mmCIF file of C-alpha atoms in Angstrom:
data_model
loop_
_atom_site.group_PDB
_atom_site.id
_atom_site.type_symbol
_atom_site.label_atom_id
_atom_site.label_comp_id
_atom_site.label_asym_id
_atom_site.label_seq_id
_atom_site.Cartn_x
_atom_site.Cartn_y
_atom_site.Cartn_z
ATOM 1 C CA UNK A 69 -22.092 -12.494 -152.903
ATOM 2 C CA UNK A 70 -23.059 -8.926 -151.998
ATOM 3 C CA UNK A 71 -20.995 -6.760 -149.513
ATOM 4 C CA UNK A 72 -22.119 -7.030 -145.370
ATOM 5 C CA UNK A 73 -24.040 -4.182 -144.657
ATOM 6 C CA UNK A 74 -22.059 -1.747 -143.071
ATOM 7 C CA UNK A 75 -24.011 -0.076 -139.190
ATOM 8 C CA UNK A 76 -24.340 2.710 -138.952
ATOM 9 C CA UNK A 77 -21.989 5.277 -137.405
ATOM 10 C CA UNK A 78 -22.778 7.694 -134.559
ATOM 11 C CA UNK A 79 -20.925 10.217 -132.718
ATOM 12 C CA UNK A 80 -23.207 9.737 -129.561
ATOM 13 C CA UNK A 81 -21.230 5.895 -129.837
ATOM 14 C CA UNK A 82 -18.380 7.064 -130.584
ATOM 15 C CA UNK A 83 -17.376 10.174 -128.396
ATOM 16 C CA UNK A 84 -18.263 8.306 -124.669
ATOM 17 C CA UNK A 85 -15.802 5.611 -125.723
ATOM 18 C CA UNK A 86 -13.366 8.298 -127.075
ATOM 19 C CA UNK A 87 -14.181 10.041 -123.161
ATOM 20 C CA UNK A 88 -13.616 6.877 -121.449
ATOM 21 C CA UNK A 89 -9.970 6.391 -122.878
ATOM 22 C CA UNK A 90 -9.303 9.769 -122.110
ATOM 23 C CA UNK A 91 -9.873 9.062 -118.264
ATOM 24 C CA UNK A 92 -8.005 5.538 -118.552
ATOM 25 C CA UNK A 93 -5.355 7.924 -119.572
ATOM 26 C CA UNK A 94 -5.384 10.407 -117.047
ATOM 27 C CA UNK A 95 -5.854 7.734 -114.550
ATOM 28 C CA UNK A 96 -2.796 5.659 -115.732
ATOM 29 C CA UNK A 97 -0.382 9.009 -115.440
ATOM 30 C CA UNK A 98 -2.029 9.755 -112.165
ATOM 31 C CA UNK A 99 -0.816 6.478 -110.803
ATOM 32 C CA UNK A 100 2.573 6.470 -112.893
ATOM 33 C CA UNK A 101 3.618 10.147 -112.511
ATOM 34 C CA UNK A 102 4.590 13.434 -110.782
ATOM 35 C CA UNK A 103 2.249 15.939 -109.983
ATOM 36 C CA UNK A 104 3.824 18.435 -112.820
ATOM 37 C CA UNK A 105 4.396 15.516 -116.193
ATOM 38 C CA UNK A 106 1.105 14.771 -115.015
ATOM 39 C CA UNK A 107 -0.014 18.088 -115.627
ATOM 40 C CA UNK A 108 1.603 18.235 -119.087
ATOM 41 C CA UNK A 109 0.670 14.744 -120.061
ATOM 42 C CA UNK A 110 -2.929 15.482 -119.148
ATOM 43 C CA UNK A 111 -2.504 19.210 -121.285
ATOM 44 C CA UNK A 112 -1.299 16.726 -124.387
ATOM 45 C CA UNK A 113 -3.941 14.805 -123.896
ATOM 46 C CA UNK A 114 -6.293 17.211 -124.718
ATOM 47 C CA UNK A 115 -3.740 18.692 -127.748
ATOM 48 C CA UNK A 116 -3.815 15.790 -128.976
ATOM 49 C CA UNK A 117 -7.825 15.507 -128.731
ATOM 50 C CA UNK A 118 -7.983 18.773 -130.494
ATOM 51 C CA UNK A 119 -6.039 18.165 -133.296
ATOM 52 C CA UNK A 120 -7.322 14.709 -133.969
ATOM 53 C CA UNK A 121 -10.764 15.825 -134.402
ATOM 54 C CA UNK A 122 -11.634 19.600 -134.816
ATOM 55 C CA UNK A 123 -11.296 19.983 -138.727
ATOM 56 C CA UNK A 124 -8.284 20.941 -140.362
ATOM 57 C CA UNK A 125 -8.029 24.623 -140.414
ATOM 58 C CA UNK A 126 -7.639 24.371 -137.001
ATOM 59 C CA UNK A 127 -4.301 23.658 -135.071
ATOM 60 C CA UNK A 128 -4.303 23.179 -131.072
ATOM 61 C CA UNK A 129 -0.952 23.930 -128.915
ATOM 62 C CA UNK A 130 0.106 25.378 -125.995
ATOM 63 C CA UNK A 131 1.410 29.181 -126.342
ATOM 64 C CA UNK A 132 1.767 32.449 -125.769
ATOM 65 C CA UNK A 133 0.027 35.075 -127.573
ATOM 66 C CA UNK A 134 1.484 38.266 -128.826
ATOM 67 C CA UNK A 135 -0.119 41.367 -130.259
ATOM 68 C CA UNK A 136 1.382 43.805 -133.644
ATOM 69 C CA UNK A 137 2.568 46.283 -130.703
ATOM 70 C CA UNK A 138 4.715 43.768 -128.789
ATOM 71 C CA UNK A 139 2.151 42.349 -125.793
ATOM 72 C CA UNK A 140 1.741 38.930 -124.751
ATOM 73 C CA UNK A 141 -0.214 37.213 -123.110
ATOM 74 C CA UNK A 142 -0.057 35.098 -119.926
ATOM 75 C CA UNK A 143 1.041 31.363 -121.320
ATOM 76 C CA UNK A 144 -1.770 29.275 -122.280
ATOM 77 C CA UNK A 145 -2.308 25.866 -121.933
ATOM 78 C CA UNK A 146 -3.732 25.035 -125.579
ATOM 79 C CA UNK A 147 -4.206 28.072 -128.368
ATOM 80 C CA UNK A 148 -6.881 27.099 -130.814
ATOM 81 C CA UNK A 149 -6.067 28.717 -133.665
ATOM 82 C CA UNK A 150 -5.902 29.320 -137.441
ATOM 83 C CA UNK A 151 -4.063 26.966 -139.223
ATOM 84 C CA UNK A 152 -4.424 27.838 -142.961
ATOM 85 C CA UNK A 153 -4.083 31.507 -143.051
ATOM 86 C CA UNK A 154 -1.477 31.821 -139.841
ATOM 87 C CA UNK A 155 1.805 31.550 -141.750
ATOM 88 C CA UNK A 156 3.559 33.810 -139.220
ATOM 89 C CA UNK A 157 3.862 31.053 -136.134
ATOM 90 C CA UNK A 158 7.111 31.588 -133.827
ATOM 91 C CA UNK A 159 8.805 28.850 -132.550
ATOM 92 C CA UNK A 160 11.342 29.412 -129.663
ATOM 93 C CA UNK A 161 12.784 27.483 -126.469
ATOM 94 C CA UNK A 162 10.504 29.200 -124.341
ATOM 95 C CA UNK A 163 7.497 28.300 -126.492
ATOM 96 C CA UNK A 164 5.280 28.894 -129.694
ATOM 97 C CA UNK A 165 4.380 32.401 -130.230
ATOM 98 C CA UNK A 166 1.331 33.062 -132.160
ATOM 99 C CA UNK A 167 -0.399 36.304 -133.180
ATOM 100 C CA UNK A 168 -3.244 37.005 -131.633
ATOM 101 C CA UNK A 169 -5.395 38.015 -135.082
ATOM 102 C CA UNK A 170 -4.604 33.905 -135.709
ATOM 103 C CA UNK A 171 -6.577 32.836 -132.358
ATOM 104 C CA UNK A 172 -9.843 31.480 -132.098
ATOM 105 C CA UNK A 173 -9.948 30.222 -128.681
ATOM 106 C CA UNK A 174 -7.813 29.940 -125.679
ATOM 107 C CA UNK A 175 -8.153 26.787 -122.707
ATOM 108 C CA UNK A 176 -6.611 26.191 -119.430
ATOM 109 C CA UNK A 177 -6.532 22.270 -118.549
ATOM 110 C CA UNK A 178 -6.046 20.894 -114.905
ATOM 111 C CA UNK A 179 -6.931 17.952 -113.034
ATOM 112 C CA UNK A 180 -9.469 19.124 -110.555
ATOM 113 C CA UNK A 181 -12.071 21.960 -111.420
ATOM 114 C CA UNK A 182 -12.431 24.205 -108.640
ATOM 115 C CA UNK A 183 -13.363 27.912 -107.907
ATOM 116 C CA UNK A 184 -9.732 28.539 -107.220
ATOM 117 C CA UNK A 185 -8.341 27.257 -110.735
ATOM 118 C CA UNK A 186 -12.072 28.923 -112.889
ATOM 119 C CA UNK A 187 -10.549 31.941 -111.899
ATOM 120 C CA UNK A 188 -6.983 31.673 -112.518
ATOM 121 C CA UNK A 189 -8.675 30.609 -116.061
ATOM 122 C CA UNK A 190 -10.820 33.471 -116.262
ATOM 123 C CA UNK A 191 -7.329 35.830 -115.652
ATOM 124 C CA UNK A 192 -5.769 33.943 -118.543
ATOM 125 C CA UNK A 193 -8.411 34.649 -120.999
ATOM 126 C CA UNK A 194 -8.412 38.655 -120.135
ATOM 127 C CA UNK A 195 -4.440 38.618 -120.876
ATOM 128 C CA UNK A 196 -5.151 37.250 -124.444
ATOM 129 C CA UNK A 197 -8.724 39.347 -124.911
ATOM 130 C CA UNK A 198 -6.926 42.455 -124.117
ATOM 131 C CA UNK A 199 -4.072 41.901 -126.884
ATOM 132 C CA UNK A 200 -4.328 44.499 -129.785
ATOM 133 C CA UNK A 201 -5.566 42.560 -132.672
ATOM 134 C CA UNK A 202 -5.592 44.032 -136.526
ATOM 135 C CA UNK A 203 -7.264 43.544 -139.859
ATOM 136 C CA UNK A 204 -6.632 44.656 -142.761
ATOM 137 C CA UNK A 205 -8.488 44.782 -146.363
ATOM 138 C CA UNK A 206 -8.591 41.358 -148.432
ATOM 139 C CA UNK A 207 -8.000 40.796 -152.296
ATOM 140 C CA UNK A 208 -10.677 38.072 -153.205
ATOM 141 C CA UNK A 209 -12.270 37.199 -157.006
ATOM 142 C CA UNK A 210 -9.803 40.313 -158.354
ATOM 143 C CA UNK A 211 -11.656 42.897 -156.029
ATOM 144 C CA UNK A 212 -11.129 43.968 -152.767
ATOM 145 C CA UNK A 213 -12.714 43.340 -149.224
ATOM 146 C CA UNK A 214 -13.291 45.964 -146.530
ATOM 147 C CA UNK A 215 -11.231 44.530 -143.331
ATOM 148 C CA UNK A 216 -13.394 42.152 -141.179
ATOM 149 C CA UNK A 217 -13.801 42.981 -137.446
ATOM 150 C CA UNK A 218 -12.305 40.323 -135.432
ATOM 151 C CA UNK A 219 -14.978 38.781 -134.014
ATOM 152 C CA UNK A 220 -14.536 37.745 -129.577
ATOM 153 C CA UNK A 221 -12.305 34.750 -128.622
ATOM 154 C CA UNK A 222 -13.496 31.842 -126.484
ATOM 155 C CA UNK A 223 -12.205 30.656 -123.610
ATOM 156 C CA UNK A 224 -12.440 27.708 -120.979
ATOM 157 C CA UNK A 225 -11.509 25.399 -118.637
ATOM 158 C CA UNK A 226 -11.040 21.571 -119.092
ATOM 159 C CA UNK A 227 -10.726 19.085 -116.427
ATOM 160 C CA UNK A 228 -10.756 15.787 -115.145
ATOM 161 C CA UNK A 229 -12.819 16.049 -112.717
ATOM 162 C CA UNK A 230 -14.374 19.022 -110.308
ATOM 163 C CA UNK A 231 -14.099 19.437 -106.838
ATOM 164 C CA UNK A 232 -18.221 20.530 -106.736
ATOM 165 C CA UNK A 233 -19.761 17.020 -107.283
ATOM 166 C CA UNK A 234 -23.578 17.139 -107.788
ATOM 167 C CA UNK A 235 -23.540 20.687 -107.054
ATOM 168 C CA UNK A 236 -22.008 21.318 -110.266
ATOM 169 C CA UNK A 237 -24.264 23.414 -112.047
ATOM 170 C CA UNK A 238 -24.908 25.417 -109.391
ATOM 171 C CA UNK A 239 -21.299 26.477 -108.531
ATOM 172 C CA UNK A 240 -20.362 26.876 -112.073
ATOM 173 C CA UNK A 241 -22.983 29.539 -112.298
ATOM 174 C CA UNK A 242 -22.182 31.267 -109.121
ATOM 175 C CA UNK A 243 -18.634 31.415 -110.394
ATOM 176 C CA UNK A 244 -18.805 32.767 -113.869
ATOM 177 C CA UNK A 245 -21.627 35.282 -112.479
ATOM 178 C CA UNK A 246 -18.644 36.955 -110.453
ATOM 179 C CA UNK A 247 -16.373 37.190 -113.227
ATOM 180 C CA UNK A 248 -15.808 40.468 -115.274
ATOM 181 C CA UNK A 249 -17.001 40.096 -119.350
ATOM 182 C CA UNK A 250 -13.303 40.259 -120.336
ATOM 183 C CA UNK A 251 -13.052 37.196 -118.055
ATOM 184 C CA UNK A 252 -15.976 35.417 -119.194
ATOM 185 C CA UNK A 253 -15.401 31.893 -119.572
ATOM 186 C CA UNK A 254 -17.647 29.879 -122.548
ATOM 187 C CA UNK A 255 -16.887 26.636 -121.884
ATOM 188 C CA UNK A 256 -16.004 24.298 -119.628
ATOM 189 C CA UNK A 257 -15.470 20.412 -119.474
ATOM 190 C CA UNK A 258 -14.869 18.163 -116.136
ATOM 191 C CA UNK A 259 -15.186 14.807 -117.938
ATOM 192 C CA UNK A 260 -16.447 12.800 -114.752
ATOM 193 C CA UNK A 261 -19.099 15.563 -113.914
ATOM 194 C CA UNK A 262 -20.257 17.175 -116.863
ATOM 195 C CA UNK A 263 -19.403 20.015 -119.107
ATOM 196 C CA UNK A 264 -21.195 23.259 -119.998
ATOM 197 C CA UNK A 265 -21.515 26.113 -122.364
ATOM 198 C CA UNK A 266 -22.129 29.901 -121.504
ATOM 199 C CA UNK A 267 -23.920 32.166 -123.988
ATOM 200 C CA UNK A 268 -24.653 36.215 -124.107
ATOM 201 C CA UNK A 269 -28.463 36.479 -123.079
ATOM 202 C CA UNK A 270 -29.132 40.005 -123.518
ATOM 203 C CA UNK A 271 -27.480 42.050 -119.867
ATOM 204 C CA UNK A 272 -26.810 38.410 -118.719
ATOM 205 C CA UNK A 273 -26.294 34.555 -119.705
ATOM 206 C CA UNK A 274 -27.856 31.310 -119.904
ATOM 207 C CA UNK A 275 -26.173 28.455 -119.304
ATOM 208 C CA UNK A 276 -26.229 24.889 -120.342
ATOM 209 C CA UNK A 277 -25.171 21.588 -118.986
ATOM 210 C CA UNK A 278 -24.304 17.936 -120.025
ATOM 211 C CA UNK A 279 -24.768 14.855 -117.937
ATOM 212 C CA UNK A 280 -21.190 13.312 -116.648
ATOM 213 C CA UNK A 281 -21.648 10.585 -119.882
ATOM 214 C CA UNK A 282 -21.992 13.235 -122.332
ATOM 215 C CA UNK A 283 -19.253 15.031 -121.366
ATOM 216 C CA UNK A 284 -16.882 15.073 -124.411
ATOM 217 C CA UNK A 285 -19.546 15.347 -126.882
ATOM 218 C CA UNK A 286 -21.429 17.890 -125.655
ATOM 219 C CA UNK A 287 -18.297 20.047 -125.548
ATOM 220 C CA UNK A 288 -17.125 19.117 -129.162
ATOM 221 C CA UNK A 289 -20.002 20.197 -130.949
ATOM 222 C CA UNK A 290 -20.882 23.087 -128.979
ATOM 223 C CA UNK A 291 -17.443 24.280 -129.405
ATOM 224 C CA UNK A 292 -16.940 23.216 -133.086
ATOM 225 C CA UNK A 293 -20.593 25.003 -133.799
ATOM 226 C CA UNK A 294 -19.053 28.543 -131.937
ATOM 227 C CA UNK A 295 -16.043 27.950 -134.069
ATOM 228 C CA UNK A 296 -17.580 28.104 -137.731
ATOM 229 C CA UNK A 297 -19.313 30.980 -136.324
#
């Protein structure tokens, strides 16, 4: 008797149900909890989201970043950032401490998504693109590499929702057009209303948008395709 034929597996089945226990979630603490462990049990949430599904290299955690002349940053809600070649973390009561050379993207979380809290984002993402960052020549195959020029981190916002509603779209674009390029913010993810992606468009940007069921997944791979970049 042959083997049942295994279906097929999809992401675009398997990320809205991964999105919908992610708001039973944040619903459950909302209705359980305090205003600030909700805050930090929706911020593992998304940790947790991170590290169960970007590939391995990659570690998520909230941190501060610190630069080879002593700066840190402003402390972030969830570090993406290299876990393979960033031997050097710092562990410490007041929270992981991670060179900035190691990080590949920085994201505030909250609960609402308003033009308030985008900013307040935006001002989080300057403290950690502003941090000195070095290189430094590599020995690979016996020979040796000219340093590589660290290449721009990402940044965003994720949420649970957004205070905009079906204007969406529109506000998110009014709001990141005001914002300074050290500010820029390239992602963004309110999980009942949508999420969207910002890219360089020669003096400008163009932006792009999910619908509120696509949420998750449009986020994923549009970060995870930035990433390997």
């Amino acid at each position: 008797m042959g083997r049942p034929k295994r279906e097929t597996v999809e992401l675009a089945n398997i990320f809205p149900r991964v999105q919908e226990k992610m708001l039973a979630q944040f619903a459950l603490g909302n209705l359980l909890g305090h205003p600030v462990p909700v805050g930090a049990a929706t911020e593992n949430q998304w940790i947790e989201f991170f590290n169960r599904y970007l590939p391995r290299r990659y570690a998520a955690s909230s941190a501060f970043v610190i630069s080879a002349d002593g700066r840190c940053s402003r402390q972030i809600d969830i570090a993406i950032y290299d876990r393979l070649y960033s031997p050097m973390l710092f562990p410490h009561e007041s929270g992981l401490h991670i060179p900035a050379e190691s990080v590949y993207a920085v994201f505030e979380v909250k609960q609402l998504l308003s033009p308030h809290l985008l900013q307040d984002a935006a001002k989080k993402a300057a403290s950690v693109r502003v941090l000195q960052r070095t290189s430094v020549p590599v020995i690979s195959a016996g020979s040796v590499r000219p340093a590589i020029v660290p290449k721009g981190i990402l940044a965003g916002i994720l949420a649970v929702g957004s205070s905009w509603g079906r204007k969406f779209p529109q506000k998110v674009e009014q709001a990141i057009f005001q914002l300074p390029d050290e500010q820029r913010l390239d992602f963004g993810c309110a999980l009942l209303h949508g999420a969207f992606e910002v890219l360089p468009a020669g003096d400008s940007y163009s932006f792009h948008f999910s619908t509120a069921r696509e949420s998750l997944i449009f986020f994923f791979i549009r970060l995870v395709e930035r990433l390997r970049a």
